[in-house]
Coordinates of C-alpha atoms in Angstrom, one line a residue:
X26 CA 4.4 -41.7 -21.5
X27 CA 7.0 -40.3 -18.9
X28 CA 10.0 -39.9 -21.1
X29 CA 11.1 -38.1 -24.5
X30 CA 12.6 -40.7 -27.2
X31 CA 14.0 -37.3 -28.9
X32 CA 15.7 -36.2 -26.4
X33 CA 16.4 -38.7 -23.4
X34 CA 15.0 -36.4 -20.8
X35 CA 12.1 -37.1 -18.6
X36 CA 9.0 -35.4 -19.1
X37 CA 8.0 -33.0 -16.5
X38 CA 4.8 -33.9 -14.2
X39 CA 3.0 -30.8 -15.7
X40 CA 3.8 -31.9 -19.2
X41 CA 2.1 -35.6 -18.6
X42 CA -0.7 -33.6 -17.2
X43 CA -1.0 -31.5 -20.3
X44 CA -0.5 -34.9 -22.7
X45 CA -3.5 -36.5 -20.3
X46 CA -5.7 -33.8 -21.0
X47 CA -5.0 -33.0 -24.3
X48 CA -8.6 -34.0 -25.8
X49 CA -10.3 -31.5 -23.7
X50 CA -7.6 -28.5 -24.6
X51 CA -8.2 -28.9 -28.1
X52 CA -11.9 -29.4 -27.8
X53 CA -11.8 -25.8 -25.9
X54 CA -9.6 -24.6 -28.8
X55 CA -11.9 -25.7 -31.4
X56 CA -15.2 -24.4 -29.4
X57 CA -17.3 -22.5 -31.5
X58 CA -17.3 -19.8 -28.9
X59 CA -13.6 -19.4 -28.7
X60 CA -13.3 -19.8 -32.6
X61 CA -16.4 -17.0 -32.7
X62 CA -13.6 -14.8 -30.7
X63 CA -11.4 -15.9 -33.1
X64 CA -13.1 -14.4 -36.1
X65 CA -15.3 -11.7 -34.5
X66 CA -18.2 -13.5 -35.2
X67 CA -19.4 -14.4 -31.9
X68 CA -22.9 -13.2 -30.9
X69 CA -22.4 -9.9 -28.4
X70 CA -25.0 -11.5 -25.8
X71 CA -22.8 -14.7 -25.5
X72 CA -19.9 -12.8 -25.0
X73 CA -22.0 -10.6 -22.0
X74 CA -23.0 -13.6 -21.1
X75 CA -19.5 -15.3 -20.9
X76 CA -18.1 -11.9 -19.2
X77 CA -20.8 -11.7 -16.3
X78 CA -19.7 -15.3 -15.3
X79 CA -16.4 -15.1 -15.5
X80 CA -16.7 -12.1 -13.3
X81 CA -18.1 -14.4 -10.7
X82 CA -15.4 -16.8 -11.3
X83 CA -12.9 -14.8 -10.6
X84 CA -13.9 -13.9 -7.3
X85 CA -13.6 -17.5 -5.7
X86 CA -10.4 -18.0 -8.2
X87 CA -8.8 -15.5 -5.9
X88 CA -10.2 -17.0 -3.1
X89 CA -8.7 -19.9 -3.6
X90 CA -5.3 -18.7 -4.0
X91 CA -5.4 -16.9 -0.5
X92 CA -6.4 -20.6 0.4
X93 CA -3.7 -21.8 -1.3
X94 CA -1.4 -19.7 0.0
X95 CA -2.1 -20.9 3.6
X96 CA -1.5 -24.1 2.8
X97 CA 1.8 -23.2 0.9
X98 CA 4.9 -25.6 2.5
X99 CA 6.8 -22.7 1.7
X100 CA 7.1 -18.3 2.2
X101 CA 8.0 -17.7 -1.1
X102 CA 5.4 -19.8 -2.9
X103 CA 3.0 -18.2 -0.3
X104 CA 4.0 -14.9 -0.8
X105 CA 3.4 -15.4 -4.6
X106 CA -0.1 -16.8 -4.0
X107 CA -1.3 -14.1 -1.6
X108 CA -0.1 -11.7 -4.5
X109 CA -2.2 -13.4 -7.2
X110 CA -4.8 -13.1 -4.8
X111 CA -4.7 -9.1 -4.2
X112 CA -3.9 -8.9 -8.2
X113 CA -7.1 -11.0 -9.2
X114 CA -9.4 -8.7 -7.0
X115 CA -7.5 -5.7 -7.4
X116 CA -6.4 -5.4 -11.4
X117 CA -8.3 -8.2 -13.3
X118 CA -11.7 -7.8 -11.6
X119 CA -11.2 -4.1 -12.6
X120 CA -10.5 -5.2 -16.2
X121 CA -13.7 -7.3 -16.5
X122 CA -15.7 -4.3 -15.3
X123 CA -14.4 -1.9 -17.9
X124 CA -14.6 -4.7 -20.5
X125 CA -18.3 -5.3 -19.4
X126 CA -19.1 -1.2 -19.4
X127 CA -18.2 -1.4 -23.1
X128 CA -20.5 -4.1 -23.7
X129 CA -23.4 -1.9 -22.2
X130 CA -23.3 -4.3 -18.5
X131 CA -23.3 -1.0 -15.6
X132 CA -21.6 -1.7 -12.5
X133 CA -24.8 -2.2 -10.7
X134 CA -25.8 -5.2 -13.2
X135 CA -22.7 -7.2 -13.0
X136 CA -22.6 -6.9 -9.3
X137 CA -26.5 -8.6 -9.0
X138 CA -25.1 -11.4 -11.8
X139 CA -26.2 -14.6 -10.3
X140 CA -23.8 -17.9 -11.2
X141 CA -24.9 -20.6 -13.7
X142 CA -25.0 -24.8 -12.4
X143 CA -21.8 -24.4 -14.4
X144 CA -20.1 -21.6 -13.0
X145 CA -21.2 -23.0 -9.5
X146 CA -19.7 -26.6 -10.1
X147 CA -16.7 -24.8 -10.9
X148 CA -16.1 -22.4 -8.1
X149 CA -17.3 -25.1 -5.5
X150 CA -15.2 -27.8 -6.9
X151 CA -12.3 -25.3 -6.8
X152 CA -13.0 -24.5 -3.2
X153 CA -13.7 -27.3 -1.8
X154 CA -10.5 -28.8 -3.3
X155 CA -8.8 -25.9 -1.9
X156 CA -10.7 -26.2 1.6
X157 CA -9.5 -29.7 2.3
X158 CA -5.8 -28.7 2.6
X159 CA -3.7 -30.5 0.1
X160 CA -1.4 -28.3 -1.6
X161 CA -0.4 -30.2 -4.3
X162 CA -3.9 -30.7 -5.4
X163 CA -4.7 -27.1 -5.1
X164 CA -2.4 -26.4 -7.3
X165 CA -2.8 -28.9 -9.9
X166 CA -6.3 -27.9 -9.9
X167 CA -5.4 -23.8 -10.2
X168 CA -3.3 -24.8 -13.3
X169 CA -5.6 -25.2 -16.2
X170 CA -7.7 -22.1 -15.8
X171 CA -4.2 -20.1 -15.9
X172 CA -1.9 -22.1 -18.4
X173 CA -5.3 -22.6 -20.7
X174 CA -6.1 -19.2 -21.0
X175 CA -2.2 -18.2 -22.0
X176 CA -2.3 -21.4 -24.2
X177 CA -5.5 -20.4 -25.9
X178 CA -4.8 -16.6 -26.0
X179 CA -0.6 -17.0 -27.4
X180 CA -2.6 -19.5 -30.3
X181 CA -5.4 -16.5 -31.1
X182 CA -2.9 -14.1 -31.3
X183 CA -0.7 -15.8 -34.0
X184 CA -3.8 -15.7 -36.1
X185 CA -5.6 -12.8 -38.2
X186 CA -6.6 -10.1 -35.7
X187 CA -10.2 -10.0 -35.3
X188 CA -12.3 -6.6 -36.4
X189 CA -14.3 -6.6 -33.4
X190 CA -11.7 -4.4 -31.3
X191 CA -12.8 -6.0 -27.5
X192 CA -12.3 -9.4 -29.0
X193 CA -9.1 -8.1 -30.1
X194 CA -8.0 -6.7 -26.9
X195 CA -9.1 -9.8 -25.2
X196 CA -7.2 -11.9 -27.1
X197 CA -4.3 -9.4 -26.2
X198 CA -4.6 -9.9 -22.7
X199 CA -4.5 -13.7 -22.5
X200 CA -1.8 -13.6 -25.1
X201 CA 0.7 -11.4 -22.4
X202 CA 3.8 -12.4 -21.4
X203 CA 3.0 -11.9 -18.2
X204 CA 0.1 -14.8 -17.9
X205 CA 2.7 -17.0 -19.8
X206 CA 5.3 -16.2 -17.1
X207 CA 2.7 -17.1 -14.2
X208 CA 1.7 -20.4 -16.1
X209 CA 5.4 -21.1 -16.2
X210 CA 5.9 -20.3 -12.6
X211 CA 2.7 -22.6 -11.4
X212 CA 3.7 -25.5 -13.9
X213 CA 7.2 -25.2 -12.1
X214 CA 5.5 -25.4 -8.5
X215 CA 3.3 -28.3 -10.0
X216 CA 6.5 -30.2 -11.0
X217 CA 8.4 -29.4 -7.9
X218 CA 5.6 -30.5 -5.2
X219 CA 4.7 -33.7 -7.6
X220 CA 8.6 -34.9 -7.3
X221 CA 8.4 -35.3 -3.6
X222 CA 5.1 -37.4 -3.7
X223 CA 3.7 -41.2 -4.0
X224 CA 1.9 -42.4 -6.7
X225 CA -1.4 -41.9 -5.5
X226 CA -1.2 -38.7 -4.0
X227 CA -0.2 -37.8 -7.6
X228 CA -2.8 -39.5 -8.9
X229 CA -5.1 -36.7 -7.1
X230 CA -3.1 -34.2 -8.5
X231 CA -3.9 -35.7 -12.1
X232 CA -7.7 -35.9 -11.2
X233 CA -7.7 -32.4 -10.0
X234 CA -6.1 -30.9 -13.1
X235 CA -8.5 -33.3 -15.4
X236 CA -11.8 -32.2 -13.4
X237 CA -10.8 -28.6 -13.9
X238 CA -10.0 -29.1 -17.6
X239 CA -13.3 -30.6 -18.2
X240 CA -15.1 -27.5 -15.8
X241 CA -13.1 -25.0 -18.5
X242 CA -14.7 -27.0 -21.5
X243 CA -18.1 -27.1 -19.7
X244 CA -17.5 -23.1 -19.2
X245 CA -17.4 -22.0 -22.8
X246 CA -20.3 -24.1 -23.7
X247 CA -22.2 -22.3 -20.8
X248 CA -22.0 -19.4 -22.5
X249 CA -22.4 -20.5 -25.7
X250 CA -25.7 -22.1 -24.8
X251 CA -26.6 -18.9 -22.8
X252 CA -27.1 -21.3 -19.7
X253 CA -29.8 -19.7 -17.4
X254 CA -28.3 -18.6 -14.0
X255 CA -29.5 -20.2 -10.8
X256 CA -32.9 -19.1 -9.4

């Protein structure tokens, strides 16, 4: 699993992580929620549910970027992670507010949204991992979201464009070259960090990556089921 028979080159650690999580990632791509975005058939209430929960998720995702910046072993990595926290809070959340408004979710309603148990499980896992202070595990936990959405967006963009324009623009957002570049950068950090670690610490990175891959799949399922928010 650590090498390619065709090229004779060693497979990057991030590539092995992706291989280990392949069944989970394929399940995401094949999920009825994702396929409903692809063909425009996804019921509006399910997409509204997703947008509201994703908005909450991104707030904590930005916090994890900030914590990762604090633990980063190099200044360039700290700078980039701090920039990502700022961009998430000031750019991506603004895009979500605009998308929510298009779907009839006013700002006041978005601000009052409560997390579902699935959203809470995902953000709690990320924040707990980030708070423990192991930079290697933090970047491994951050990777499935940015890489997964980039891969999914590019795959959906390669197919027919859905007639529902907000769905089409959502695909455009996650198929962007900027997100692909960001995912490539995070993979390079994961690979560089893993190269200097022993087997037990690489195993913890793998566990974090797989846990977040499972939570990504659960996030789609929660909006498909219209999971109720916490009381």
